[in-house]
Short mmCIF file of C-alpha atoms and ligand atoms in Angstrom, two decimals:
data_model
loop_
_atom_site.label_atom_id
_atom_site.label_comp_id
_atom_site.label_asym_id
_atom_site.label_seq_id
_atom_site.Cartn_x
_atom_site.Cartn_y
_atom_site.Cartn_z
CA UNK L 8 14.38 61.14 -9.38
CA UNK L 9 14.18 58.55 -6.11
CA UNK L 10 17.36 56.18 -7.05
CA UNK L 11 15.16 53.61 -8.07
CA UNK L 12 14.55 52.13 -11.76
CA UNK L 13 11.00 52.27 -13.01
CA UNK L 14 9.98 50.59 -15.96
CA UNK L 15 6.14 50.81 -17.55
CA UNK L 16 5.02 48.66 -20.02
CA UNK L 17 1.04 49.53 -20.71
CA UNK L 18 -1.20 47.50 -23.01
CA UNK L 19 -4.26 46.10 -23.85
CA UNK L 20 -5.81 43.04 -21.70
CA UNK L 21 -4.17 39.61 -22.58
CA UNK L 22 -1.50 41.30 -24.57
CA UNK L 23 1.05 39.20 -22.51
CA UNK L 24 1.94 42.35 -20.30
CA UNK L 25 1.62 40.42 -16.76
CA UNK L 26 3.83 37.07 -17.99
CA UNK L 27 6.55 39.23 -19.38
CA UNK L 28 7.06 41.87 -16.87
CA UNK L 29 6.77 38.94 -13.99
CA UNK L 30 8.99 37.33 -16.45
CA UNK L 31 11.49 40.48 -16.22
CA UNK L 32 11.46 41.23 -13.15
CA UNK L 33 12.97 38.28 -11.90
CA UNK L 34 16.02 38.18 -13.97
CA UNK L 35 17.20 41.89 -13.37
CA UNK L 36 15.46 41.56 -9.72
CA UNK L 37 13.19 44.27 -9.84
CA UNK L 38 9.45 44.08 -8.00
CA UNK L 39 6.89 43.00 -10.01
CA UNK L 40 3.43 46.06 -9.61
CA UNK L 41 0.06 44.38 -11.15
CA UNK L 42 -1.75 47.58 -10.73
CA UNK L 43 -4.73 46.14 -12.86
CA UNK L 44 -4.86 43.04 -9.50
CA UNK L 45 -5.98 46.53 -7.37
CA UNK L 46 -8.06 47.96 -9.85
CA UNK L 47 -9.70 44.45 -9.40
CA UNK L 48 -10.25 44.73 -5.72
CA UNK L 49 -12.43 47.12 -6.53
CA UNK L 50 -14.58 45.62 -9.52
CA UNK L 51 -14.84 42.62 -6.86
CA UNK L 52 -15.78 44.75 -4.40
CA UNK L 53 -18.32 45.71 -5.86
CA UNK L 54 -19.02 43.01 -7.58
CA UNK L 55 -20.11 41.10 -3.63
CA UNK L 56 -21.73 44.39 -2.53
CA UNK L 57 -24.08 44.30 -4.97
CA UNK L 58 -23.18 47.65 -6.00
CA UNK L 59 -23.77 48.50 -10.44
CA UNK L 60 -19.77 49.27 -10.75
CA UNK L 61 -21.28 51.48 -13.82
CA UNK L 62 -22.12 53.56 -11.46
CA UNK L 63 -19.86 56.06 -10.44
CA UNK L 64 -21.48 57.67 -7.47
CA UNK L 65 -22.16 54.42 -6.53
CA UNK L 66 -19.13 53.19 -6.96
CA UNK L 67 -17.45 55.67 -4.65
CA UNK L 68 -19.19 55.27 -1.65
CA UNK L 69 -18.10 51.38 -1.12
CA UNK L 70 -14.16 53.34 -1.55
CA UNK L 71 -13.84 54.41 2.26
CA UNK L 72 -14.42 51.74 3.63
CA UNK L 73 -11.92 49.39 1.70
CA UNK L 74 -8.92 48.16 2.50
CA UNK L 75 -6.46 46.90 -0.26
CA UNK L 76 -2.92 45.44 0.38
CA UNK L 77 -0.62 44.57 -1.47
CA UNK L 78 1.86 42.24 -0.10
CA UNK L 79 4.89 40.02 -1.66
CA UNK L 80 4.83 36.34 -0.73
CA UNK L 81 7.86 34.42 0.53
CA UNK L 82 7.80 33.64 -3.44
CA UNK L 83 7.70 37.12 -4.81
CA UNK L 84 4.44 36.93 -6.26
CA UNK L 85 1.54 40.01 -5.74
CA UNK L 86 -1.09 38.79 -3.55
CA UNK L 87 -4.49 41.05 -3.40
CA UNK L 88 -5.61 41.36 -0.23
CA UNK L 89 -9.40 42.71 0.70
CA UNK L 90 -9.35 43.40 4.07
CA UNK L 91 -8.11 40.22 5.64
CA UNK L 92 -8.88 38.23 3.51
CA UNK L 93 -6.53 37.34 -0.31
CA UNK L 94 -9.08 37.65 -2.66
CA UNK L 95 -6.06 36.74 -5.09
CA UNK L 96 -7.96 34.54 -6.91
CA UNK L 97 -11.08 35.26 -7.04
CA UNK L 98 -10.24 38.39 -8.97
CA UNK L 99 -9.72 36.63 -11.83
CA UNK L 100 -12.67 35.26 -12.28
CA UNK L 101 -14.21 36.61 -16.15
CA UNK L 102 -17.10 38.38 -13.97
CA UNK L 103 -14.86 40.47 -12.43
CA UNK L 104 -12.91 41.72 -15.58
CA UNK L 105 -15.81 43.42 -16.57
CA UNK L 106 -16.69 45.05 -13.87
CA UNK L 107 -12.42 45.95 -13.31
CA UNK L 108 -13.20 47.33 -16.31
CA UNK L 109 -16.66 49.69 -15.11
CA UNK L 110 -14.24 51.21 -12.36
CA UNK L 111 -11.89 51.94 -13.60
CA UNK L 112 -13.13 54.44 -16.00
CA UNK L 113 -14.55 56.12 -12.44
CA UNK L 114 -12.19 59.41 -11.88
CA UNK L 115 -13.03 59.25 -8.24
CA UNK L 116 -11.77 55.35 -8.30
CA UNK L 117 -7.93 56.16 -10.32
CA UNK L 118 -7.58 59.10 -7.61
CA UNK L 119 -8.28 56.31 -4.71
CA UNK L 120 -5.19 54.18 -6.07
CA UNK L 121 -3.44 56.62 -7.41
CA UNK L 122 -0.77 56.83 -4.52
CA UNK L 123 -0.61 52.89 -3.43
CA UNK L 124 1.25 52.61 -7.63
CA UNK L 125 2.87 56.29 -6.46
CA UNK L 126 4.30 54.56 -3.10
CA UNK L 127 5.84 50.89 -4.44
CA UNK L 128 8.08 52.91 -7.10
CA UNK L 129 9.51 55.70 -4.97
CA UNK L 130 10.58 52.96 -2.72
CA UNK L 131 11.53 50.45 -5.49
CA UNK L 132 12.99 48.98 -8.65
CA UNK L 133 9.74 48.44 -10.65
CA UNK L 134 7.98 46.72 -13.55
CA UNK L 135 5.01 48.21 -13.23
CA UNK L 136 2.05 47.52 -15.97
CA UNK L 137 -1.37 48.45 -16.70
CA UNK L 138 -3.44 51.00 -18.87
CA UNK L 139 -1.81 54.36 -17.55
CA UNK L 140 1.46 53.59 -16.21
CA UNK L 141 3.70 55.35 -18.49
CA UNK L 142 0.70 58.58 -18.99
CA UNK L 143 -0.13 59.12 -15.73
CA UNK L 144 1.51 56.92 -12.72
CA UNK L 145 4.71 56.95 -13.72
CA UNK L 146 5.47 59.80 -16.27
CA UNK L 147 9.23 60.14 -15.37
CA UNK L 148 9.81 56.99 -15.66
CA UNK L 149 13.19 56.01 -17.15
CA UNK L 150 11.50 53.25 -19.82
CA UNK L 151 7.86 53.10 -21.09
CA UNK L 152 6.68 50.18 -23.16
CA UNK L 153 3.55 49.74 -25.29
CA UNK L 154 3.04 46.32 -25.28
CA UNK L 155 0.30 44.73 -28.28
CA UNK L 156 -1.26 41.93 -30.36
CA UNK L 157 -4.06 41.70 -32.62
CA UNK L 158 -7.13 40.71 -30.60
CA UNK L 159 -7.79 37.44 -31.72
CA UNK L 160 -3.62 36.19 -30.46
CA UNK L 161 -4.90 37.85 -27.16
CA UNK L 162 -7.84 35.74 -27.04
CA UNK L 163 -6.34 31.96 -27.75
CA UNK L 164 -3.98 33.16 -24.83
CA UNK L 165 -5.94 34.49 -22.25
CA UNK L 166 -8.64 31.05 -23.24
CA UNK L 167 -5.29 29.11 -22.95
CA UNK L 168 -4.46 30.24 -19.55
CA UNK L 169 -8.67 30.50 -18.20
CA UNK L 170 -8.41 26.40 -19.68
CA UNK L 171 -5.39 26.12 -17.17
CA UNK L 172 -7.13 27.35 -14.38
CA UNK L 173 -10.07 25.45 -15.17
CA UNK L 174 -12.34 28.03 -16.19
CA UNK L 175 -14.95 26.19 -18.84
CA UNK L 176 -15.55 29.58 -21.32
CA UNK L 177 -15.12 29.05 -25.11
CA UNK L 178 -13.08 31.51 -27.95
CA UNK L 179 -16.12 33.54 -28.80
CA UNK L 180 -16.52 35.12 -24.87
CA UNK L 181 -12.83 35.54 -24.46
CA UNK L 182 -12.69 37.34 -27.85
CA UNK L 183 -16.50 39.46 -27.88
CA UNK L 184 -14.69 40.09 -23.41
CA UNK L 185 -11.54 41.28 -24.34
CA UNK L 186 -13.45 43.57 -27.44
CA UNK L 187 -15.16 45.08 -25.15
CA UNK L 188 -12.49 45.74 -22.67
CA UNK L 189 -10.31 47.53 -25.15
CA UNK L 190 -12.88 49.65 -26.34
CA UNK L 191 -13.88 50.58 -22.58
CA UNK L 192 -10.63 50.89 -21.92
CA UNK L 193 -9.14 53.54 -24.32
CA UNK L 194 -12.31 55.79 -24.52
CA UNK L 195 -13.11 56.58 -21.26
CA UNK L 196 -12.30 59.87 -20.60
CA UNK L 197 -10.27 59.60 -17.74
CA UNK L 198 -6.26 58.12 -18.15
CA UNK L 199 -8.06 56.02 -21.10
CA UNK L 200 -5.01 52.97 -22.39
CA UNK L 201 -3.05 55.44 -25.25
CA UNK L 202 0.59 55.36 -25.86
CA UNK L 203 2.59 57.21 -24.59
CA UNK L 204 4.63 59.87 -26.57
CA UNK L 205 8.08 58.06 -25.83
CA UNK L 206 7.16 55.10 -24.97
CA UNK L 207 8.54 51.24 -27.43
CA UNK L 208 6.09 49.43 -29.34
CA UNK L 209 6.70 46.11 -28.75
CA UNK L 210 3.73 43.99 -31.43
CA UNK L 211 3.94 40.24 -30.38
CA UNK L 212 1.26 38.80 -33.21
CA UNK L 213 3.66 37.41 -34.52
CA UNK L 214 5.96 36.07 -32.00
CA UNK L 215 6.14 33.33 -28.71
CA UNK L 216 6.57 34.19 -25.43
CA UNK L 217 10.27 33.27 -25.14
CA UNK L 218 10.99 35.43 -29.00
CA UNK L 219 8.65 37.96 -26.65
CA UNK L 220 11.13 38.72 -23.59
CA UNK L 221 14.14 38.31 -25.85
CA UNK L 222 13.05 41.19 -27.50
CA UNK L 223 11.78 43.31 -24.23
CA UNK L 224 15.52 42.45 -22.75
CA UNK L 225 17.15 43.45 -25.16
CA UNK L 226 15.02 46.92 -25.21
CA UNK L 227 15.10 47.00 -21.03
CA UNK L 228 19.77 46.25 -21.39
CA UNK L 229 19.39 48.94 -24.51
CA UNK L 230 18.03 51.85 -22.80
CA UNK L 231 19.16 50.88 -19.24
CA UNK L 232 22.15 50.04 -19.62
CA UNK L 233 21.77 47.09 -17.32
CA UNK L 234 21.93 43.20 -17.41
CA UNK L 235 20.97 40.99 -15.53
O1 LIG T 362 -4.45 44.47 -16.90
P1 LIG T 362 -5.79 43.75 -16.25
O2 LIG T 362 -7.56 42.60 -17.31
O3 LIG T 362 -5.75 42.58 -14.58
O4 LIG T 362 -6.48 45.18 -15.37
C1 LIG T 362 -8.42 45.22 -14.79
C2 LIG T 362 -9.34 46.40 -15.93
O5 LIG T 362 -7.76 47.06 -14.51
C3 LIG T 362 -8.74 47.03 -17.31
O6 LIG T 362 -9.91 46.26 -18.04
C4 LIG T 362 -8.32 48.52 -17.02
C5 LIG T 362 -8.75 48.70 -15.91
N1 LIG T 362 -7.00 48.85 -15.43
C6 LIG T 362 -6.98 50.31 -15.72
O7 LIG T 362 -7.59 50.84 -15.92
N2 LIG T 362 -5.52 51.13 -15.41
C7 LIG T 362 -4.50 50.18 -14.87
N3 LIG T 362 -3.10 50.86 -14.41
C8 LIG T 362 -4.74 48.74 -14.34
C9 LIG T 362 -6.19 48.33 -15.42
#
């Protein structure tokens, strides 16, 4: 134990992990760590360098030259940097999502990013979201939550989010992308997406964001005995 509290939130793409974790972090004054953003940086770097992101050896070759940094601005938002460049917007492009999923299957990439994630949790009270936070990154987290929703519900939410950012795409496209990533993320050999045995399941298919947030707060307050 390092004197800090860690809440691990895992689950498939589009389950609302980041919006809920961000709001809960602000509510309880924790740092929110979006680990998918780190994998997205590796995916973006591969994409920009013309690397086939499914090719483990090719991706491994670019790792030593990558300088990925996570910074928090005054509003407490996590910004991602590749070298000196703020890539926080570019890593969200739909074509980068699948590259991120591809690179995340490679053991060398996971090992490369592990310490960066653990260091954040050693130094802060964190709410960290991802796919393997409760199972691999922070197996001793004080609270683990597995957040999920049906693939259709997740695709509808992701579509609204992309449209609000001006990204033109269809429900079909988004659903296809979500189902492909679900499959890849849960069938890879290394740290696949799965619910940790001691994680609390929160399924948000039938409930809206505010209701999901209330459920999350109830779990946090009951399990950790903290109040906002
Ligand atoms: O959460 P996200 O959609 O931004 O994550 C992008 C990809 O990164 C996702 O397809 C799976 C991978 N990922 C992972 O393997 N482990 C994590 N802890 C976080 C994300």
